[in-house]
Tab-separated table of C-alpha atoms and ligand atoms in Angstrom:
chain	number	residue	atom	x	y	z
A	1	MET	CA	87.174	87.919	173.093
A	2	SER	CA	86.464	85.090	176.093
A	3	ASP	CA	82.844	86.587	177.102
A	4	LYS	CA	79.624	84.564	175.749
A	5	PHE	CA	78.201	86.024	172.655
A	6	LEU	CA	75.042	87.929	173.612
A	7	SER	CA	72.835	87.931	170.674
A	8	TYR	CA	70.077	90.394	170.243
A	9	GLY	CA	67.446	88.006	171.459
A	10	ARG	CA	67.325	84.407	171.449
A	11	GLN	CA	65.443	80.988	172.212
A	12	THR	CA	65.544	79.517	175.439
A	13	ILE	CA	64.762	75.337	175.528
A	14	SER	CA	65.065	73.670	178.987
A	15	ASP	CA	65.712	69.768	178.657
A	16	ASP	CA	61.438	69.187	179.730
A	17	ASP	CA	61.138	70.510	175.860
A	18	VAL	CA	63.592	68.535	175.147
A	19	GLN	CA	61.852	65.974	176.061
A	20	ALA	CA	58.261	66.643	174.695
A	21	VAL	CA	59.992	66.407	171.142
A	22	VAL	CA	61.412	63.018	172.177
A	23	GLU	CA	58.421	61.911	173.114
A	24	ALA	CA	56.868	63.028	169.718
A	25	LEU	CA	59.382	61.762	167.484
A	26	LYS	CA	59.036	58.435	169.573
A	27	GLY	CA	54.924	59.202	169.189
A	28	ASP	CA	52.228	58.258	166.076
A	29	TYR	CA	51.891	61.693	165.028
A	30	LEU	CA	54.614	63.867	162.653
A	31	THR	CA	52.374	65.962	162.126
A	32	GLN	CA	48.519	66.823	163.180
A	33	GLY	CA	47.794	65.254	166.185
A	34	PRO	CA	47.095	65.663	169.968
A	35	GLY	CA	50.208	68.251	169.717
A	36	VAL	CA	48.346	70.728	167.555
A	37	ASP	CA	45.218	70.826	169.614
A	38	ARG	CA	46.821	70.670	172.871
A	39	PHE	CA	49.289	73.485	171.811
A	40	GLU	CA	46.288	75.575	170.880
A	41	ASN	CA	43.774	74.526	173.853
A	42	GLU	CA	47.516	75.934	176.101
A	43	LEU	CA	47.736	80.055	173.757
A	44	LYS	CA	44.091	79.761	174.740
A	45	ARG	CA	44.808	79.345	178.664
A	46	GLN	CA	47.136	81.923	178.331
A	47	MET	CA	45.979	84.186	176.212
A	48	GLY	CA	41.813	83.516	177.273
A	49	CYS	CA	40.510	84.071	173.801
A	50	LYS	CA	38.002	82.118	172.573
A	51	HIS	CA	40.369	80.181	169.792
A	52	ALA	CA	44.216	79.610	168.626
A	53	VAL	CA	45.128	78.006	165.831
A	54	ALA	CA	47.878	77.119	165.617
A	55	LEU	CA	49.699	77.283	162.211
A	56	ASN	CA	54.017	76.717	160.539
A	57	SER	CA	54.462	80.880	160.586
A	58	GLY	CA	53.546	83.806	162.017
A	59	THR	CA	53.405	85.136	158.173
A	60	ALA	CA	50.583	82.053	157.475
A	61	ALA	CA	48.813	83.718	160.432
A	62	LEU	CA	48.579	87.638	158.767
A	63	HIS	CA	47.822	85.718	154.880
A	64	LEU	CA	44.888	83.863	156.221
A	65	ALA	CA	43.464	86.426	159.607
A	66	TYR	CA	43.612	88.587	156.383
A	67	ALA	CA	41.571	85.946	153.717
A	68	ALA	CA	39.306	85.306	156.348
A	69	LEU	CA	37.761	88.473	157.169
A	70	ASN	CA	37.878	88.097	152.382
A	71	VAL	CA	40.574	90.667	152.284
A	72	GLY	CA	40.636	91.303	148.166
A	73	PRO	CA	41.317	93.005	144.681
A	74	LYS	CA	40.821	96.458	145.344
A	75	ASP	CA	40.825	96.283	149.186
A	76	ALA	CA	43.422	98.664	151.404
A	77	VAL	CA	45.212	96.893	154.325
A	78	ILE	CA	46.084	99.740	156.622
A	79	VAL	CA	50.901	98.843	157.707
A	80	PRO	CA	51.938	100.500	159.636
A	81	ALA	CA	55.651	101.398	157.607
A	82	MET	CA	57.149	100.591	160.704
A	83	THR	CA	57.287	96.769	161.120
A	84	PHE	CA	58.202	93.338	159.080
A	85	ALA	CA	57.971	93.286	155.588
A	86	ALA	CA	55.425	89.738	156.331
A	87	THR	CA	52.340	92.087	158.147
A	88	ALA	CA	52.072	94.336	154.372
A	89	ASN	CA	53.392	90.960	151.852
A	90	ALA	CA	50.516	88.801	153.836
A	91	ALA	CA	48.460	91.783	152.154
A	92	LEU	CA	49.382	91.132	149.006
A	93	TYR	CA	48.855	87.382	148.950
A	94	CYS	CA	45.049	87.990	149.026
A	95	GLY	CA	44.664	90.793	146.069
A	96	ALA	CA	45.135	93.722	148.788
A	97	VAL	CA	46.697	96.805	148.716
A	98	PRO	CA	49.013	97.621	152.088
A	99	VAL	CA	49.222	100.970	152.321
A	100	PHE	CA	51.290	102.609	155.073
A	101	ALA	CA	51.046	104.690	157.773
A	102	ASP	CA	53.482	106.826	159.653
A	103	VAL	CA	54.172	105.373	163.308
A	104	ASN	CA	54.641	107.933	166.023
A	105	PRO	CA	59.002	108.480	166.691
A	106	GLN	CA	59.477	107.679	169.253
A	107	SER	CA	58.109	104.256	170.169
A	108	GLY	CA	57.504	102.984	166.508
A	109	LEU	CA	54.120	102.656	167.108
A	110	THR	CA	50.668	103.683	165.038
A	111	GLU	CA	48.605	106.063	166.114
A	112	ALA	CA	45.213	106.141	165.590
A	113	THR	CA	45.581	109.741	163.591
A	114	HIS	CA	48.321	108.130	161.344
A	115	LEU	CA	45.781	105.221	160.710
A	116	ASP	CA	43.091	108.103	159.956
A	117	VAL	CA	45.505	109.548	157.252
A	118	ALA	CA	47.221	106.477	155.628
A	119	ILE	CA	42.864	105.748	155.146
A	120	GLN	CA	41.961	108.707	153.421
A	121	LYS	CA	45.089	108.357	151.330
A	122	ALA	CA	43.479	105.079	150.446
A	123	LYS	CA	40.513	106.615	149.636
A	124	LYS	CA	42.210	108.736	147.324
A	125	GLN	CA	43.218	106.083	145.470
A	126	GLY	CA	39.785	104.531	144.266
A	127	LEU	CA	40.476	101.866	147.316
A	128	ARG	CA	38.726	100.161	150.233
A	129	PRO	CA	39.623	100.911	153.474
A	130	LYS	CA	39.479	97.691	154.879
A	131	VAL	CA	41.506	96.043	157.375
A	132	LEU	CA	43.108	98.294	159.976
A	133	SER	CA	46.443	96.147	160.689
A	134	VAL	CA	48.216	96.901	164.079
A	135	VAL	CA	51.872	96.466	165.296
A	136	HIS	CA	52.219	96.124	168.911
A	137	TYR	CA	56.024	96.962	168.366
A	138	ALA	CA	58.939	95.254	170.260
A	139	GLY	CA	56.119	94.261	172.482
A	140	LEU	CA	54.041	97.417	173.436
A	141	PRO	CA	50.229	97.104	172.627
A	142	VAL	CA	49.646	100.125	170.274
A	143	GLU	CA	46.676	102.297	171.712
A	144	MET	CA	43.399	100.075	171.402
A	145	GLY	CA	41.120	102.360	171.907
A	146	PRO	CA	41.144	105.133	169.724
A	147	ILE	CA	41.902	102.768	166.928
A	148	VAL	CA	38.549	101.649	167.947
A	149	ASP	CA	36.905	104.068	167.769
A	150	LEU	CA	38.655	103.922	164.652
A	151	ALA	CA	37.781	100.906	162.485
A	152	LYS	CA	34.531	101.871	163.567
A	153	SER	CA	33.608	104.374	161.981
A	154	TYR	CA	35.090	104.015	158.653
A	155	ASP	CA	33.864	99.933	159.265
A	156	MET	CA	36.834	98.563	158.555
A	157	LYS	CA	37.746	95.758	161.013
A	158	ILE	CA	41.555	95.601	162.980
A	159	VAL	CA	44.277	92.457	162.360
A	160	GLU	CA	46.093	92.709	165.053
A	161	ASP	CA	50.408	92.422	164.008
A	162	ALA	CA	50.646	90.649	167.237
A	163	CYS	CA	54.430	88.754	166.804
A	164	HIS	CA	56.345	90.304	169.200
A	165	ALA	CA	53.796	90.869	171.513
A	166	ILE	CA	52.347	87.419	172.910
A	167	GLY	CA	51.855	88.072	176.782
A	168	GLY	CA	51.797	91.604	176.598
A	169	GLU	CA	48.957	93.341	178.674
A	170	TYR	CA	46.255	96.499	176.836
A	171	ARG	CA	43.378	98.011	178.011
A	172	LYS	CA	41.159	100.711	176.474
A	173	ASN	CA	40.363	102.921	179.534
A	174	PRO	CA	42.733	103.303	182.872
A	175	SER	CA	38.957	102.136	185.017
A	176	ASP	CA	38.856	98.911	182.640
A	177	SER	CA	40.231	95.225	183.865
A	178	TRP	CA	44.117	94.217	181.539
A	179	LYS	CA	43.183	91.788	178.881
A	180	LYS	CA	46.202	89.451	177.623
A	181	VAL	CA	47.062	89.830	173.791
A	182	GLY	CA	45.238	88.513	171.481
A	183	ASN	CA	41.622	88.996	173.684
A	184	TRP	CA	40.636	92.067	172.823
A	185	GLY	CA	37.551	90.620	171.891
A	186	PRO	CA	34.680	91.861	169.313
A	187	GLU	CA	36.028	94.925	168.575
A	188	SER	CA	39.417	93.094	166.707
A	189	SER	CA	38.707	90.434	164.729
A	190	ALA	CA	42.264	88.401	164.580
A	191	ALA	CA	45.350	88.763	166.603
A	192	ALA	CA	48.521	87.076	164.849
A	193	LEU	CA	51.454	85.342	166.635
A	194	SER	CA	55.139	84.247	165.597
A	195	PHE	CA	56.828	82.057	167.292
A	196	HIS	CA	59.951	82.425	165.622
A	197	PRO	CA	63.465	81.355	168.395
A	198	VAL	CA	63.525	85.348	168.536
A	199	LYS	CA	59.996	85.215	169.472
A	200	HIS	CA	58.768	84.335	173.123
A	201	VAL	CA	57.803	81.628	172.074
A	202	ALA	CA	60.255	79.323	170.085
A	203	THR	CA	58.461	76.740	167.955
A	204	GLY	CA	61.741	76.608	164.874
A	205	GLU	CA	58.939	77.374	161.860
A	206	GLY	CA	55.700	78.996	164.162
A	207	GLY	CA	52.453	80.305	164.247
A	208	ALA	CA	49.082	81.050	165.204
A	209	VAL	CA	45.322	83.543	164.833
A	210	ALA	CA	44.004	84.280	168.393
A	211	THR	CA	40.235	85.487	167.221
A	212	ASN	CA	37.595	85.506	169.669
A	213	ASP	CA	35.485	85.061	166.066
A	214	ASP	CA	33.738	81.625	166.150
A	215	HIS	CA	33.957	82.484	161.814
A	216	VAL	CA	37.275	83.857	161.949
A	217	ALA	CA	38.304	81.096	163.813
A	218	GLU	CA	36.418	78.118	161.773
A	219	LYS	CA	37.684	79.920	158.168
A	220	ILE	CA	41.246	80.327	159.512
A	221	ARG	CA	41.308	76.538	160.641
A	222	LEU	CA	39.627	75.603	156.773
A	223	LEU	CA	41.714	77.619	154.770
A	224	ARG	CA	44.871	76.470	156.698
A	225	THR	CA	44.553	72.638	155.049
A	226	HIS	CA	43.820	72.805	151.754
A	227	GLY	CA	39.835	74.147	151.768
A	228	ILE	CA	39.522	70.970	152.588
A	229	THR	CA	37.065	69.582	154.759
A	230	LYS	CA	36.324	66.301	156.738
A	231	ASN	CA	33.263	67.538	158.825
A	232	PRO	CA	30.180	65.098	157.335
A	233	ASN	CA	27.975	68.306	158.004
A	234	ASP	CA	28.883	70.513	155.330
A	235	PHE	CA	29.355	68.210	152.855
A	236	LYS	CA	28.297	69.528	149.547
A	237	ASN	CA	28.538	66.594	146.822
A	238	LYS	CA	25.732	63.543	148.893
A	239	ASP	CA	25.470	61.181	146.765
A	240	MET	CA	29.327	60.765	146.920
A	241	ALA	CA	29.526	61.632	150.531
A	242	ILE	CA	26.839	58.906	151.678
A	243	CYS	CA	26.449	55.225	151.341
A	244	PRO	CA	23.673	54.049	149.126
A	245	ARG	CA	23.291	51.068	151.031
A	246	THR	CA	24.117	52.306	154.710
A	247	GLY	CA	22.696	55.934	154.256
A	248	GLN	CA	26.624	56.228	156.275
A	249	VAL	CA	28.599	58.683	155.728
A	250	ASN	CA	31.595	57.214	153.449
A	251	PRO	CA	34.871	56.096	156.078
A	252	TRP	CA	37.144	58.325	153.539
A	253	TYR	CA	35.737	61.459	152.628
A	254	MET	CA	36.856	64.448	152.440
A	255	GLU	CA	35.781	68.057	150.515
A	256	MET	CA	37.704	70.872	149.527
A	257	HIS	CA	35.452	73.879	149.107
A	258	GLU	CA	38.528	77.024	149.311
A	259	LEU	CA	41.177	77.412	148.365
A	260	GLY	CA	43.389	77.025	150.802
A	261	LEU	CA	47.024	76.286	151.537
A	262	ASN	CA	48.986	74.066	153.639
A	263	TYR	CA	49.821	76.175	156.897
A	264	ARG	CA	50.035	73.019	159.153
A	265	ILE	CA	51.907	72.694	162.011
A	266	PRO	CA	53.509	69.701	162.534
A	267	ASP	CA	53.191	67.528	165.939
A	268	ILE	CA	56.895	67.969	166.500
A	269	ASN	CA	56.718	71.818	166.460
A	270	ALA	CA	53.044	71.677	168.068
A	271	VAL	CA	54.728	70.207	171.423
A	272	LEU	CA	57.411	72.108	172.012
A	273	GLY	CA	55.297	75.367	171.403
A	274	GLU	CA	52.715	73.194	174.101
A	275	SER	CA	56.172	73.584	176.181
A	276	GLN	CA	57.656	76.386	176.020
A	277	THR	CA	54.087	78.306	176.228
A	278	LYS	CA	53.910	76.634	179.580
A	279	LYS	CA	57.051	79.887	179.923
A	280	LEU	CA	55.656	81.994	178.832
A	281	PRO	CA	54.751	84.137	181.970
A	282	GLU	CA	58.014	83.411	183.305
A	283	SER	CA	59.647	84.330	180.276
A	284	ILE	CA	57.336	87.739	180.429
A	285	ARG	CA	58.170	88.718	184.192
A	286	MET	CA	62.481	87.382	182.965
A	287	ARG	CA	61.562	90.711	180.153
A	288	ARG	CA	60.492	92.648	182.269
A	289	THR	CA	63.413	92.416	184.880
A	290	ILE	CA	65.734	92.657	182.554
A	291	ALA	CA	64.538	96.091	180.714
A	292	GLY	CA	64.148	97.459	184.303
A	293	TRP	CA	68.340	96.568	184.329
A	294	TYR	CA	68.876	98.410	181.760
A	295	MET	CA	66.874	101.686	182.444
A	296	GLU	CA	68.746	101.291	185.640
A	297	VAL	CA	72.773	100.596	183.782
A	298	LEU	CA	71.982	102.964	180.151
A	299	THR	CA	70.920	106.106	182.048
A	300	GLY	CA	73.433	109.163	181.581
A	301	LEU	CA	73.870	107.506	178.101
A	302	PRO	CA	73.441	109.792	175.194
A	303	LEU	CA	70.148	107.689	173.953
A	304	GLU	CA	66.560	107.113	174.545
A	305	LEU	CA	65.111	104.293	176.857
A	306	PRO	CA	62.499	102.999	174.386
A	307	VAL	CA	58.694	103.948	176.854
A	308	TYR	CA	58.481	101.105	180.011
A	309	GLU	CA	54.960	100.471	179.881
A	310	THR	CA	51.584	103.359	179.756
A	311	GLU	CA	48.224	103.833	181.339
A	312	ASN	CA	47.056	101.102	178.950
A	313	ALA	CA	49.815	99.097	177.624
A	314	ARG	CA	51.663	96.204	179.191
A	315	HIS	CA	54.775	95.816	177.805
A	316	ALA	CA	55.770	92.205	176.627
A	317	TRP	CA	59.798	92.922	175.971
A	318	HIS	CA	60.075	90.924	172.281
A	319	LEU	CA	62.663	94.073	171.575
A	320	TYR	CA	65.044	95.874	173.482
A	321	PRO	CA	64.952	99.404	171.431
A	322	ILE	CA	67.415	102.506	172.159
A	323	LYS	CA	67.408	105.131	169.577
A	324	ILE	CA	70.751	107.447	169.344
A	325	ASP	CA	71.205	110.452	167.738
A	326	TYR	CA	74.674	109.239	165.124
A	327	GLU	CA	74.823	112.269	164.112
A	328	LYS	CA	75.418	114.259	167.564
A	329	VAL	CA	77.932	111.342	168.707
A	330	GLY	CA	80.068	111.054	166.228
A	331	ARG	CA	79.579	107.720	165.518
A	332	SER	CA	77.855	105.727	163.033
A	333	ARG	CA	75.800	103.439	163.350
A	334	ALA	CA	78.618	100.109	161.632
A	335	GLU	CA	80.781	101.008	163.900
A	336	VAL	CA	78.303	101.425	166.769
A	337	MET	CA	77.791	97.794	166.483
A	338	GLN	CA	80.258	97.063	165.111
A	339	THR	CA	82.415	97.977	168.455
A	340	LEU	CA	79.749	96.019	170.312
A	341	LYS	CA	80.592	93.210	167.942
A	342	GLU	CA	83.937	92.886	169.188
A	343	LEU	CA	82.857	92.705	172.580
A	344	ASN	CA	81.053	89.975	171.993
A	345	ILE	CA	77.241	91.415	171.852
A	346	GLY	CA	74.909	91.476	169.253
A	347	THR	CA	72.472	94.294	167.811
A	348	GLN	CA	70.192	94.643	165.227
A	349	VAL	CA	68.097	97.490	163.380
A	350	HIS	CA	64.506	96.848	163.659
A	351	TYR	CA	62.787	97.857	160.795
A	352	LEU	CA	63.960	99.311	157.860
A	353	PRO	CA	60.672	100.404	156.774
A	354	VAL	CA	58.705	98.388	155.073
A	355	SER	CA	57.743	100.789	151.855
A	356	ALA	CA	61.975	101.494	151.440
A	357	HIS	CA	62.119	97.798	150.763
A	358	PRO	CA	63.109	97.639	146.726
A	359	TYR	CA	60.439	95.807	145.757
A	360	TYR	CA	58.179	98.182	147.330
A	361	ARG	CA	59.783	101.539	146.064
A	362	ALA	CA	59.290	99.382	142.885
A	363	LEU	CA	55.417	99.971	142.892
A	364	GLY	CA	55.966	103.511	143.947
A	365	TYR	CA	55.561	103.356	147.730
A	366	ASP	CA	57.171	106.481	149.686
A	367	ILE	CA	58.568	106.308	153.257
A	368	PRO	CA	56.326	107.851	155.255
A	369	PRO	CA	58.826	110.287	157.331
A	370	GLN	CA	58.832	110.176	161.122
A	371	ALA	CA	59.381	105.952	160.514
A	372	LEU	CA	62.263	106.866	158.523
A	373	SER	CA	63.433	108.732	161.078
A	374	PHE	CA	62.480	106.439	163.923
A	375	TYR	CA	64.791	103.256	161.862
A	376	ASN	CA	67.105	105.704	161.114
A	377	ARG	CA	67.834	106.058	165.547
A	378	GLN	CA	66.489	103.206	166.550
A	379	LEU	CA	69.222	99.740	167.249
A	380	SER	CA	67.972	96.924	169.349
A	381	LEU	CA	69.991	95.859	171.991
A	382	PRO	CA	70.287	91.781	173.486
A	383	MET	CA	66.488	90.790	175.047
A	384	TYR	CA	65.761	87.059	176.083
A	385	PRO	CA	65.098	85.533	179.372
A	386	ALA	CA	68.844	84.051	180.236
A	387	LEU	CA	70.358	86.616	180.000
A	388	THR	CA	71.865	88.058	183.603
A	389	GLN	CA	72.098	90.879	185.236
A	390	SER	CA	75.925	91.011	184.614
A	391	ASP	CA	75.835	90.804	181.352
A	392	ILE	CA	73.109	93.157	180.926
A	393	GLY	CA	76.528	95.725	182.852
A	394	ARG	CA	78.416	94.028	180.460
A	395	VAL	CA	76.523	95.528	177.837
A	396	ALA	CA	76.490	98.393	179.105
A	397	ASP	CA	79.790	99.228	179.129
A	398	GLY	CA	80.290	98.397	175.865
A	399	LEU	CA	77.721	100.856	174.522
A	400	ARG	CA	79.825	103.693	177.092
A	401	LYS	CA	82.905	102.028	175.150
A	402	ALA	CA	81.212	102.367	171.150
A	403	LEU	CA	79.494	106.106	171.245
A	404	LYS	CA	82.425	107.311	172.479
A	405	SER	CA	83.375	109.067	169.690
B	1	PLP	C1	55.777	92.607	163.518
B	1	PLP	C2	55.894	90.663	162.685
B	1	PLP	N1	55.099	90.851	161.471
B	1	PLP	C3	54.530	89.266	161.130
B	1	PLP	C4	56.162	88.003	161.420
B	1	PLP	C5	56.196	87.055	160.606
B	1	PLP	O1	56.500	85.947	161.502
B	1	PLP	P1	57.512	84.635	161.160
B	1	PLP	O2	58.270	84.495	161.168
B	1	PLP	O3	56.014	83.639	161.844
B	1	PLP	O4	56.220	84.262	159.740
B	1	PLP	C6	57.013	88.633	162.011
B	1	PLP	C7	58.237	87.846	162.487
B	1	PLP	O5	59.702	88.264	162.894
B	1	PLP	C8	57.185	90.021	163.028
B	1	PLP	O6	58.517	90.087	163.407
């Protein structure tokens, strides 16, 4: 066991990241200082979107994206079953009902046809289909064109759960130019990002909403800080806001206009995010290289490789999800994971379909069959920029051993 442990995902922190945090700690602000603006500007620069609003988690980003679209009771948010629980939970936080869509059993991605089935289901339950929440699973963007058309035909909004996909690219047609995930345009209201340590940009905990919609950005900025505004133009209690002697706005004055939350990201985390985001192109380049190495060394093994890219989507490679027919190879998934663990190779399963969690089952949800089939075969192999070609060789050798029954 002398080989170093390869986890399925991990942060890459270098000296400049450490220096950025040290400077923040020595500075005047621990939260909501200049680091937040700088982080947001760097996110905007990388994605090309009009607004980036930094928050303290990807879950907060999903919650506020739905809230900014006025998602509420009797509304259905259509959510792919193959995702992390937060995509659906955030709909419940708004008092709305998540309705689960199935996914393509090969890619794990939801498609317009699956979403349409879920819309009909929502309608039958007497719900108002309000938002299509699409997940760029593992970092491969969904096929947006037909989804945009579907949303239009039902007058629904699109929220992208892009927590896996910062740095990915997509387009409607091969004749269009590529856009960075988070900058689709007006047909998509918002993209939620996560900066959890296994993600491309790590801030400890952290998230952001990327949007080109001024109203959505403004509402999320308000809701992230208790729904309290300090903007004199917005003040409603004019008598309390203005000094009767000078006619000027009182210097202490602020007002709460909405029931918001404390979803602010501290400056300490934001400066780390800025430093990490500057290195995003290099992270994506390395991840693509690693995916290429995997393709070379895993070919011929009894497993299915993930789709490298599609005509309209370029992968961000947050995860490297393979699929194995465990019955056929005569080893259970737990046995395969255990053999790899003994070789110091970490793996994980993404995800138990959300509606299979006991919380959702107790609410009467069933499990979409293709999401279940995908889950039954899925295994995430190590994927992070610091992996070397010899590490990937080690993973392939380990799998060769683990798959021998
Ligand atoms: C697809 C997806 N959505 C949402 C989230 C929630 O992000 P966070 O952990 O930053 O709250 C995650 C995090 O793992 C995720 O993978």
